[in-house]
PDB file of C-alpha atoms in Angstrom:
ATOM      1  CA  UNK W1426      -4.223  60.609   6.419  1.00  0.00           C
ATOM      2  CA  UNK W1427      -1.182  58.364   6.524  1.00  0.00           C
ATOM      3  CA  UNK W1428       0.016  56.067   3.746  1.00  0.00           C
ATOM      4  CA  UNK W1429      -1.291  53.113   5.749  1.00  0.00           C
ATOM      5  CA  UNK W1430      -4.780  54.661   5.811  1.00  0.00           C
ATOM      6  CA  UNK W1431      -4.722  55.187   2.055  1.00  0.00           C
ATOM      7  CA  UNK W1432      -3.609  51.600   1.408  1.00  0.00           C
ATOM      8  CA  UNK W1433      -6.233  50.229   3.800  1.00  0.00           C
ATOM      9  CA  UNK W1434      -8.989  52.277   2.174  1.00  0.00           C
ATOM     10  CA  UNK W1435      -7.876  51.270  -1.314  1.00  0.00           C
ATOM     11  CA  UNK W1436      -7.840  47.552  -0.479  1.00  0.00           C
ATOM     12  CA  UNK W1437     -11.256  47.646   1.224  1.00  0.00           C
ATOM     13  CA  UNK W1438     -12.762  49.632  -1.654  1.00  0.00           C
ATOM     14  CA  UNK W1439     -11.244  47.219  -4.153  1.00  0.00           C
ATOM     15  CA  UNK W1440     -12.689  44.237  -2.310  1.00  0.00           C
ATOM     16  CA  UNK W1441     -16.125  45.862  -2.164  1.00  0.00           C
ATOM     17  CA  UNK W1442     -16.086  46.340  -5.943  1.00  0.00           C
ATOM     18  CA  UNK W1443     -14.914  42.821  -6.851  1.00  0.00           C
ATOM     19  CA  UNK W1444     -18.406  41.482  -7.786  1.00  0.00           C
ATOM     20  CA  UNK W1445     -18.996  44.523 -10.011  1.00  0.00           C
ATOM     21  CA  UNK W1446     -15.708  43.977 -11.835  1.00  0.00           C
ATOM     22  CA  UNK W1447     -16.475  40.273 -12.200  1.00  0.00           C
ATOM     23  CA  UNK W1448     -19.901  41.026 -13.684  1.00  0.00           C
ATOM     24  CA  UNK W1449     -18.272  43.298 -16.264  1.00  0.00           C
ATOM     25  CA  UNK W1450     -15.570  40.794 -17.206  1.00  0.00           C
ATOM     26  CA  UNK W1451     -17.894  37.771 -16.977  1.00  0.00           C
ATOM     27  CA  UNK W1452     -15.165  35.720 -15.278  1.00  0.00           C
ATOM     28  CA  UNK W1453     -16.395  33.960 -12.132  1.00  0.00           C
ATOM     29  CA  UNK W1454     -12.899  32.684 -11.366  1.00  0.00           C
ATOM     30  CA  UNK W1455     -11.881  36.046  -9.915  1.00  0.00           C
ATOM     31  CA  UNK W1456     -14.882  36.054  -7.584  1.00  0.00           C
ATOM     32  CA  UNK W1457     -13.927  32.598  -6.279  1.00  0.00           C
ATOM     33  CA  UNK W1458     -10.341  33.761  -5.854  1.00  0.00           C
ATOM     34  CA  UNK W1459     -11.430  36.874  -3.951  1.00  0.00           C
ATOM     35  CA  UNK W1460     -13.751  34.843  -1.708  1.00  0.00           C
ATOM     36  CA  UNK W1461     -10.943  32.463  -0.764  1.00  0.00           C
ATOM     37  CA  UNK W1462      -8.654  35.425  -0.150  1.00  0.00           C
ATOM     38  CA  UNK W1463     -11.143  37.095   2.204  1.00  0.00           C
ATOM     39  CA  UNK W1464     -11.684  33.886   4.196  1.00  0.00           C
ATOM     40  CA  UNK W1465      -7.948  33.282   4.560  1.00  0.00           C
ATOM     41  CA  UNK W1466      -7.537  36.909   5.625  1.00  0.00           C
ATOM     42  CA  UNK W1467     -10.027  36.354   8.473  1.00  0.00           C
ATOM     43  CA  UNK W1468      -8.108  33.262   9.606  1.00  0.00           C
ATOM     44  CA  UNK W1469      -4.801  35.144   9.385  1.00  0.00           C
ATOM     45  CA  UNK W1470      -6.195  38.049  11.421  1.00  0.00           C
ATOM     46  CA  UNK W1471      -7.138  35.621  14.181  1.00  0.00           C
ATOM     47  CA  UNK W1472      -3.621  34.182  14.178  1.00  0.00           C
ATOM     48  CA  UNK W1473      -2.147  37.686  14.216  1.00  0.00           C
ATOM     49  CA  UNK W1474      -3.974  38.313  17.481  1.00  0.00           C
ATOM     50  CA  UNK W1475      -1.835  35.705  19.269  1.00  0.00           C
ATOM     51  CA  UNK W1476       1.257  35.762  17.049  1.00  0.00           C
ATOM     52  CA  UNK W1477       1.632  39.451  16.319  1.00  0.00           C
ATOM     53  CA  UNK W1478       0.314  40.901  19.568  1.00  0.00           C
ATOM     54  CA  UNK W1479       0.978  38.073  22.013  1.00  0.00           C
ATOM     55  CA  UNK W1480       4.074  36.438  20.491  1.00  0.00           C
ATOM     56  CA  UNK W1481       2.435  33.020  20.758  1.00  0.00           C
ATOM     57  CA  UNK W1482       3.685  31.087  17.737  1.00  0.00           C
ATOM     58  CA  UNK W1483       1.085  28.402  17.067  1.00  0.00           C
ATOM     59  CA  UNK W1484       1.494  25.673  14.459  1.00  0.00           C
ATOM     60  CA  UNK W1485      -1.875  24.182  15.317  1.00  0.00           C
ATOM     61  CA  UNK W1486      -4.052  27.135  14.363  1.00  0.00           C
ATOM     62  CA  UNK W1487      -5.331  25.464  11.195  1.00  0.00           C
ATOM     63  CA  UNK W1488      -7.124  22.960  13.424  1.00  0.00           C
ATOM     64  CA  UNK W1489      -9.747  25.622  14.082  1.00  0.00           C
ATOM     65  CA  UNK W1490     -10.325  26.070  10.355  1.00  0.00           C
ATOM     66  CA  UNK W1491     -10.965  22.350  10.082  1.00  0.00           C
ATOM     67  CA  UNK W1492     -13.203  22.310  13.147  1.00  0.00           C
ATOM     68  CA  UNK W1493     -15.266  25.164  11.712  1.00  0.00           C
ATOM     69  CA  UNK W1494     -15.496  23.493   8.310  1.00  0.00           C
ATOM     70  CA  UNK W1495     -16.570  20.139   9.756  1.00  0.00           C
ATOM     71  CA  UNK W1496     -19.106  21.994  11.925  1.00  0.00           C
ATOM     72  CA  UNK W1497     -20.815  22.770   8.629  1.00  0.00           C
ATOM     73  CA  UNK W1498     -20.114  19.455   6.911  1.00  0.00           C
ATOM     74  CA  UNK W1499     -21.153  16.986   9.608  1.00  0.00           C
ATOM     75  CA  UNK W1500     -24.621  18.496  10.265  1.00  0.00           C
ATOM     76  CA  UNK W1501     -25.096  18.779   6.483  1.00  0.00           C
ATOM     77  CA  UNK W1502     -24.264  15.061   6.248  1.00  0.00           C
ATOM     78  CA  UNK W1503     -27.314  14.467   8.433  1.00  0.00           C
ATOM     79  CA  UNK W1504     -29.343  16.949   6.330  1.00  0.00           C
ATOM     80  CA  UNK W1505     -29.215  19.704   8.941  1.00  0.00           C
ATOM     81  CA  UNK W1506     -28.625  22.902   6.991  1.00  0.00           C
ATOM     82  CA  UNK W1507     -29.441  25.589   9.567  1.00  0.00           C
ATOM     83  CA  UNK W1508     -26.688  28.157   9.103  1.00  0.00           C
ATOM     84  CA  UNK W1509     -27.127  29.730  12.519  1.00  0.00           C
ATOM     85  CA  UNK W1510     -26.657  26.317  14.111  1.00  0.00           C
ATOM     86  CA  UNK W1511     -23.570  25.703  11.973  1.00  0.00           C
ATOM     87  CA  UNK W1512     -21.973  28.954  13.134  1.00  0.00           C
ATOM     88  CA  UNK W1513     -22.890  28.259  16.749  1.00  0.00           C
ATOM     89  CA  UNK W1514     -21.286  24.812  16.593  1.00  0.00           C
ATOM     90  CA  UNK W1515     -18.200  26.104  14.760  1.00  0.00           C
ATOM     91  CA  UNK W1516     -17.500  28.916  17.211  1.00  0.00           C
ATOM     92  CA  UNK W1517     -18.435  27.097  20.414  1.00  0.00           C
ATOM     93  CA  UNK W1518     -16.471  23.923  19.634  1.00  0.00           C
ATOM     94  CA  UNK W1519     -13.476  25.990  18.500  1.00  0.00           C
ATOM     95  CA  UNK W1520     -13.642  28.054  21.688  1.00  0.00           C
ATOM     96  CA  UNK W1521     -13.871  24.935  23.840  1.00  0.00           C
ATOM     97  CA  UNK W1522     -10.965  23.264  22.043  1.00  0.00           C
ATOM     98  CA  UNK W1523      -8.878  26.433  22.394  1.00  0.00           C
ATOM     99  CA  UNK W1524      -9.718  26.664  26.086  1.00  0.00           C
ATOM    100  CA  UNK W1525      -8.815  23.054  26.861  1.00  0.00           C
ATOM    101  CA  UNK W1526      -5.625  22.971  24.789  1.00  0.00           C
ATOM    102  CA  UNK W1527      -4.650  26.515  25.746  1.00  0.00           C
ATOM    103  CA  UNK W1528      -4.538  25.605  29.429  1.00  0.00           C
ATOM    104  CA  UNK W1529      -1.841  23.066  28.552  1.00  0.00           C
ATOM    105  CA  UNK W1530      -0.017  24.914  25.767  1.00  0.00           C
ATOM    106  CA  UNK W1531       0.335  28.245  27.567  1.00  0.00           C
ATOM    107  CA  UNK W1532       2.250  26.644  30.413  1.00  0.00           C
ATOM    108  CA  UNK W1533       5.129  26.182  27.979  1.00  0.00           C
ATOM    109  CA  UNK W1534       7.390  28.648  26.175  1.00  0.00           C
ATOM    110  CA  UNK W1535       9.314  28.986  22.923  1.00  0.00           C
ATOM    111  CA  UNK W1536       9.898  25.842  20.898  1.00  0.00           C
ATOM    112  CA  UNK W1537       7.951  23.753  23.393  1.00  0.00           C
ATOM    113  CA  UNK W1538       4.858  25.900  22.808  1.00  0.00           C
ATOM    114  CA  UNK W1539       5.245  25.557  19.042  1.00  0.00           C
ATOM    115  CA  UNK W1540       5.586  21.782  19.221  1.00  0.00           C
ATOM    116  CA  UNK W1541       2.700  21.191  21.605  1.00  0.00           C
ATOM    117  CA  UNK W1542       0.301  23.347  19.570  1.00  0.00           C
ATOM    118  CA  UNK W1543       1.345  21.411  16.481  1.00  0.00           C
ATOM    119  CA  UNK W1544       0.794  18.140  18.358  1.00  0.00           C
ATOM    120  CA  UNK W1545      -2.755  19.093  19.312  1.00  0.00           C
ATOM    121  CA  UNK W1546      -3.470  20.209  15.754  1.00  0.00           C
ATOM    122  CA  UNK W1547      -2.164  16.950  14.301  1.00  0.00           C
ATOM    123  CA  UNK W1548      -4.198  15.017  16.838  1.00  0.00           C
ATOM    124  CA  UNK W1549      -7.384  16.530  15.397  1.00  0.00           C
ATOM    125  CA  UNK W1550      -6.060  16.015  11.859  1.00  0.00           C
ATOM    126  CA  UNK W1551      -5.512  12.282  12.335  1.00  0.00           C
ATOM    127  CA  UNK W1552      -8.817  11.960  14.184  1.00  0.00           C
ATOM    128  CA  UNK W1553     -10.747  13.126  11.115  1.00  0.00           C
ATOM    129  CA  UNK W1554      -8.555  11.038   8.793  1.00  0.00           C
ATOM    130  CA  UNK W1555      -9.553   7.940  10.757  1.00  0.00           C
ATOM    131  CA  UNK W1556     -13.327   8.612  10.724  1.00  0.00           C
ATOM    132  CA  UNK W1557     -14.487   6.789   7.587  1.00  0.00           C
ATOM    133  CA  UNK W1558     -18.109   7.777   8.222  1.00  0.00           C
ATOM    134  CA  UNK W1559     -17.229  11.339   7.213  1.00  0.00           C
ATOM    135  CA  UNK W1560     -15.051  10.430   4.246  1.00  0.00           C
ATOM    136  CA  UNK W1561     -11.760   9.850   6.032  1.00  0.00           C
ATOM    137  CA  UNK W1562      -8.831  11.126   4.001  1.00  0.00           C
ATOM    138  CA  UNK W1563     -11.036  11.652   0.926  1.00  0.00           C
ATOM    139  CA  UNK W1564     -13.107  14.294   2.672  1.00  0.00           C
ATOM    140  CA  UNK W1565     -16.769  15.134   3.061  1.00  0.00           C
ATOM    141  CA  UNK W1566     -18.870  16.671   0.288  1.00  0.00           C
ATOM    142  CA  UNK W1567     -21.389  19.395   1.160  1.00  0.00           C
ATOM    143  CA  UNK W1568     -24.265  19.194  -1.314  1.00  0.00           C
ATOM    144  CA  UNK W1569     -26.205  22.114   0.190  1.00  0.00           C
ATOM    145  CA  UNK W1570     -24.667  25.189   1.782  1.00  0.00           C
ATOM    146  CA  UNK W1571     -25.785  26.648   5.098  1.00  0.00           C
ATOM    147  CA  UNK W1572     -29.281  28.091   4.988  1.00  0.00           C
ATOM    148  CA  UNK W1573     -30.283  31.378   6.630  1.00  0.00           C
ATOM    149  CA  UNK W1574     -33.860  31.527   5.442  1.00  0.00           C
ATOM    150  CA  UNK W1575     -34.860  33.747   2.543  1.00  0.00           C
ATOM    151  CA  UNK W1576     -32.663  36.584   3.807  1.00  0.00           C
ATOM    152  CA  UNK W1577     -29.296  35.141   2.780  1.00  0.00           C
ATOM    153  CA  UNK W1578     -28.775  32.636  -0.038  1.00  0.00           C
ATOM    154  CA  UNK W1579     -25.222  31.298   0.080  1.00  0.00           C
ATOM    155  CA  UNK W1580     -25.824  29.270  -3.082  1.00  0.00           C
ATOM    156  CA  UNK W1581     -25.396  32.601  -4.866  1.00  0.00           C
ATOM    157  CA  UNK W1582     -21.649  33.187  -5.246  1.00  0.00           C
ATOM    158  CA  UNK W1583     -22.011  36.970  -4.988  1.00  0.00           C
ATOM    159  CA  UNK W1584     -24.034  36.723  -1.776  1.00  0.00           C
ATOM    160  CA  UNK W1585     -21.472  34.325  -0.307  1.00  0.00           C
ATOM    161  CA  UNK W1586     -18.696  36.751  -1.192  1.00  0.00           C
ATOM    162  CA  UNK W1587     -20.395  39.690   0.488  1.00  0.00           C
ATOM    163  CA  UNK W1588     -21.119  37.609   3.592  1.00  0.00           C
ATOM    164  CA  UNK W1589     -17.391  36.856   3.781  1.00  0.00           C
ATOM    165  CA  UNK W1590     -16.489  40.482   3.050  1.00  0.00           C
ATOM    166  CA  UNK W1591     -18.785  41.875   5.754  1.00  0.00           C
ATOM    167  CA  UNK W1592     -17.407  39.236   8.128  1.00  0.00           C
ATOM    168  CA  UNK W1593     -13.893  40.465   7.339  1.00  0.00           C
ATOM    169  CA  UNK W1594     -14.859  44.050   8.176  1.00  0.00           C
ATOM    170  CA  UNK W1595     -16.520  42.912  11.408  1.00  0.00           C
ATOM    171  CA  UNK W1596     -13.461  40.899  12.459  1.00  0.00           C
ATOM    172  CA  UNK W1597     -11.141  43.816  11.650  1.00  0.00           C
ATOM    173  CA  UNK W1598     -13.263  46.107  13.808  1.00  0.00           C
ATOM    174  CA  UNK W1599     -13.426  43.551  16.625  1.00  0.00           C
ATOM    175  CA  UNK W1600      -9.666  43.020  16.662  1.00  0.00           C
ATOM    176  CA  UNK W1601      -9.102  46.781  16.494  1.00  0.00           C
ATOM    177  CA  UNK W1602     -11.251  47.261  19.602  1.00  0.00           C
ATOM    178  CA  UNK W1603      -9.519  44.389  21.389  1.00  0.00           C
ATOM    179  CA  UNK W1604      -6.017  45.638  20.626  1.00  0.00           C
ATOM    180  CA  UNK W1605      -6.841  49.205  21.701  1.00  0.00           C
ATOM    181  CA  UNK W1606      -8.537  48.097  24.921  1.00  0.00           C
ATOM    182  CA  UNK W1607      -6.975  47.567  28.339  1.00  0.00           C
ATOM    183  CA  UNK W1608      -7.027  43.844  27.607  1.00  0.00           C
ATOM    184  CA  UNK W1609      -5.041  44.366  24.414  1.00  0.00           C
ATOM    185  CA  UNK W1610      -2.513  46.585  26.155  1.00  0.00           C
ATOM    186  CA  UNK W1611      -1.899  43.868  28.749  1.00  0.00           C
ATOM    187  CA  UNK W1612      -1.373  41.290  25.988  1.00  0.00           C
ATOM    188  CA  UNK W1613       1.133  43.557  24.235  1.00  0.00           C
ATOM    189  CA  UNK W1614       2.838  44.335  27.524  1.00  0.00           C
ATOM    190  CA  UNK W1615       3.121  40.618  28.228  1.00  0.00           C
ATOM    191  CA  UNK W1616       4.706  40.144  24.825  1.00  0.00           C
ATOM    192  CA  UNK W1617       7.367  42.686  25.699  1.00  0.00           C
ATOM    193  CA  UNK W1618       8.070  41.793  29.328  1.00  0.00           C
ATOM    194  CA  UNK W1619       5.865  39.213  31.018  1.00  0.00           C
ATOM    195  CA  UNK W1620       7.627  39.239  34.427  1.00  0.00           C
ATOM    196  CA  UNK W1621       7.122  43.000  34.680  1.00  0.00           C
ATOM    197  CA  UNK W1622       3.419  42.679  33.868  1.00  0.00           C
ATOM    198  CA  UNK W1623       3.119  40.018  36.562  1.00  0.00           C
ATOM    199  CA  UNK W1624       4.876  42.267  39.043  1.00  0.00           C
ATOM    200  CA  UNK W1625       2.244  44.924  38.304  1.00  0.00           C
ATOM    201  CA  UNK W1626      -0.428  42.496  39.447  1.00  0.00           C
ATOM    202  CA  UNK W1627      -1.718  41.142  36.131  1.00  0.00           C
ATOM    203  CA  UNK W1628      -2.527  37.444  35.831  1.00  0.00           C
ATOM    204  CA  UNK W1629      -0.822  37.114  32.453  1.00  0.00           C
ATOM    205  CA  UNK W1630      -1.786  33.452  32.060  1.00  0.00           C
ATOM    206  CA  UNK W1631      -5.495  34.268  32.124  1.00  0.00           C
ATOM    207  CA  UNK W1632      -5.053  37.161  29.722  1.00  0.00           C
ATOM    208  CA  UNK W1633      -3.117  35.005  27.261  1.00  0.00           C
ATOM    209  CA  UNK W1634      -5.630  32.178  27.583  1.00  0.00           C
ATOM    210  CA  UNK W1635      -8.515  34.548  26.842  1.00  0.00           C
ATOM    211  CA  UNK W1636      -6.639  35.882  23.810  1.00  0.00           C
ATOM    212  CA  UNK W1637      -5.933  32.326  22.657  1.00  0.00           C
ATOM    213  CA  UNK W1638      -9.617  31.384  22.931  1.00  0.00           C
ATOM    214  CA  UNK W1639     -10.769  34.510  21.061  1.00  0.00           C
ATOM    215  CA  UNK W1640      -8.324  33.775  18.236  1.00  0.00           C
ATOM    216  CA  UNK W1641      -9.476  30.160  17.999  1.00  0.00           C
ATOM    217  CA  UNK W1642     -13.130  31.190  17.930  1.00  0.00           C
ATOM    218  CA  UNK W1643     -12.604  33.667  15.093  1.00  0.00           C
ATOM    219  CA  UNK W1644     -10.636  31.081  13.131  1.00  0.00           C
ATOM    220  CA  UNK W1645     -13.413  28.537  13.662  1.00  0.00           C
ATOM    221  CA  UNK W1646     -15.849  31.016  12.129  1.00  0.00           C
ATOM    222  CA  UNK W1647     -13.501  31.411   9.157  1.00  0.00           C
ATOM    223  CA  UNK W1648     -13.524  27.627   8.835  1.00  0.00           C
ATOM    224  CA  UNK W1649     -17.328  27.613   8.635  1.00  0.00           C
ATOM    225  CA  UNK W1650     -17.129  30.125   5.785  1.00  0.00           C
ATOM    226  CA  UNK W1651     -14.450  28.051   4.052  1.00  0.00           C
ATOM    227  CA  UNK W1652     -16.539  24.898   4.342  1.00  0.00           C
ATOM    228  CA  UNK W1653     -19.444  26.625   2.608  1.00  0.00           C
ATOM    229  CA  UNK W1654     -17.166  28.016  -0.058  1.00  0.00           C
ATOM    230  CA  UNK W1655     -15.284  24.843  -1.019  1.00  0.00           C
ATOM    231  CA  UNK W1656     -18.289  22.472  -0.734  1.00  0.00           C
ATOM    232  CA  UNK W1657     -15.830  19.723   0.168  1.00  0.00           C
ATOM    233  CA  UNK W1658     -14.030  19.352   3.474  1.00  0.00           C
ATOM    234  CA  UNK W1659     -10.808  17.379   3.750  1.00  0.00           C
ATOM    235  CA  UNK W1660      -8.630  16.674   6.799  1.00  0.00           C
ATOM    236  CA  UNK W1661      -5.735  18.432   5.057  1.00  0.00           C
ATOM    237  CA  UNK W1662      -7.411  21.691   6.098  1.00  0.00           C
ATOM    238  CA  UNK W1663      -6.208  20.907   9.627  1.00  0.00           C
ATOM    239  CA  UNK W1664      -2.635  19.953   8.737  1.00  0.00           C
ATOM    240  CA  UNK W1665       0.192  21.825  10.434  1.00  0.00           C
ATOM    241  CA  UNK W1666       1.477  23.016   7.054  1.00  0.00           C
ATOM    242  CA  UNK W1667      -1.694  25.106   6.742  1.00  0.00           C
ATOM    243  CA  UNK W1668      -0.802  26.746  10.035  1.00  0.00           C
ATOM    244  CA  UNK W1669       2.618  27.496   8.583  1.00  0.00           C
ATOM    245  CA  UNK W1670       0.990  29.143   5.579  1.00  0.00           C
ATOM    246  CA  UNK W1671      -1.172  31.313   7.839  1.00  0.00           C
ATOM    247  CA  UNK W1672       1.910  32.314   9.837  1.00  0.00           C
ATOM    248  CA  UNK W1673       3.626  33.278   6.588  1.00  0.00           C
ATOM    249  CA  UNK W1674       0.673  35.502   5.642  1.00  0.00           C
ATOM    250  CA  UNK W1675       0.826  37.239   9.024  1.00  0.00           C
ATOM    251  CA  UNK W1676       4.568  37.838   8.866  1.00  0.00           C
ATOM    252  CA  UNK W1677       4.458  38.873   5.200  1.00  0.00           C
ATOM    253  CA  UNK W1678       1.769  41.489   5.797  1.00  0.00           C
ATOM    254  CA  UNK W1679       3.201  42.684   9.099  1.00  0.00           C
ATOM    255  CA  UNK W1680       2.799  40.894  12.418  1.00  0.00           C
ATOM    256  CA  UNK W1681       1.337  43.153  15.073  1.00  0.00           C
ATOM    257  CA  UNK W1682      -0.455  45.293  12.474  1.00  0.00           C
ATOM    258  CA  UNK W1683      -4.250  44.982  12.402  1.00  0.00           C
ATOM    259  CA  UNK W1684      -4.536  45.180   8.616  1.00  0.00           C
ATOM    260  CA  UNK W1685      -1.264  43.335   7.969  1.00  0.00           C
ATOM    261  CA  UNK W1686      -2.756  39.839   7.500  1.00  0.00           C
ATOM    262  CA  UNK W1687      -5.135  41.202   4.852  1.00  0.00           C
ATOM    263  CA  UNK W1688      -2.195  42.558   2.883  1.00  0.00           C
ATOM    264  CA  UNK W1689      -0.306  39.309   3.417  1.00  0.00           C
ATOM    265  CA  UNK W1690      -3.225  37.249   2.111  1.00  0.00           C
ATOM    266  CA  UNK W1691      -3.418  39.398  -1.003  1.00  0.00           C
TER     267      UNK W1691
END
């Protein structure tokens, strides 16, 4: 085993044991801290998919966190607490937004791409600020978390943590399979030399768009988890500075490394 494997195993084992340690120390603060860390790690992994492997520097990625969070908050405002519906709305709306904006953004390069992704993100940010029905700038309070029947009770902090932890493992596995697949190889090849990949017959635009949509969908799911965790959703979740923080986590942990964002978030 390599050093990377040992570090990965140690971090995952440590995360799995967090609730046990918290129960022994009787300090719920550490469980809340670990839950937030796991959720941010999921969001950072999604950004790493386009930033680390596709070299698409997006400053509008936090918009998907906000979309996912409001996908929980708005139905809850109307007393709709079905968790499966919340996740469906969060992922589908995030995917649709990524598809529509990606078609425009991916026709640009470099600084232009950065600025236009930030513009779309800020557009969503100011849209939610202006909607007074859902709290405007003050935010929207979630009085009841998503319900999944008697099987999963998110009102229990330990259950919520393990839902987030299992989600992290699932996302890590999904991204690992994507990166190691033919699709992932094309994305990485496009990062290195897009004209050459095009000359080999690959429609790089479609590959990048698909990658962009997948990343947005995963981040939207992370937003749904964050909305349940915080119990209050504010437009600041969508601000471009949040995207900058996610980018910092990716770079700090190692862009282009599957487990890097998890280390960066820690």
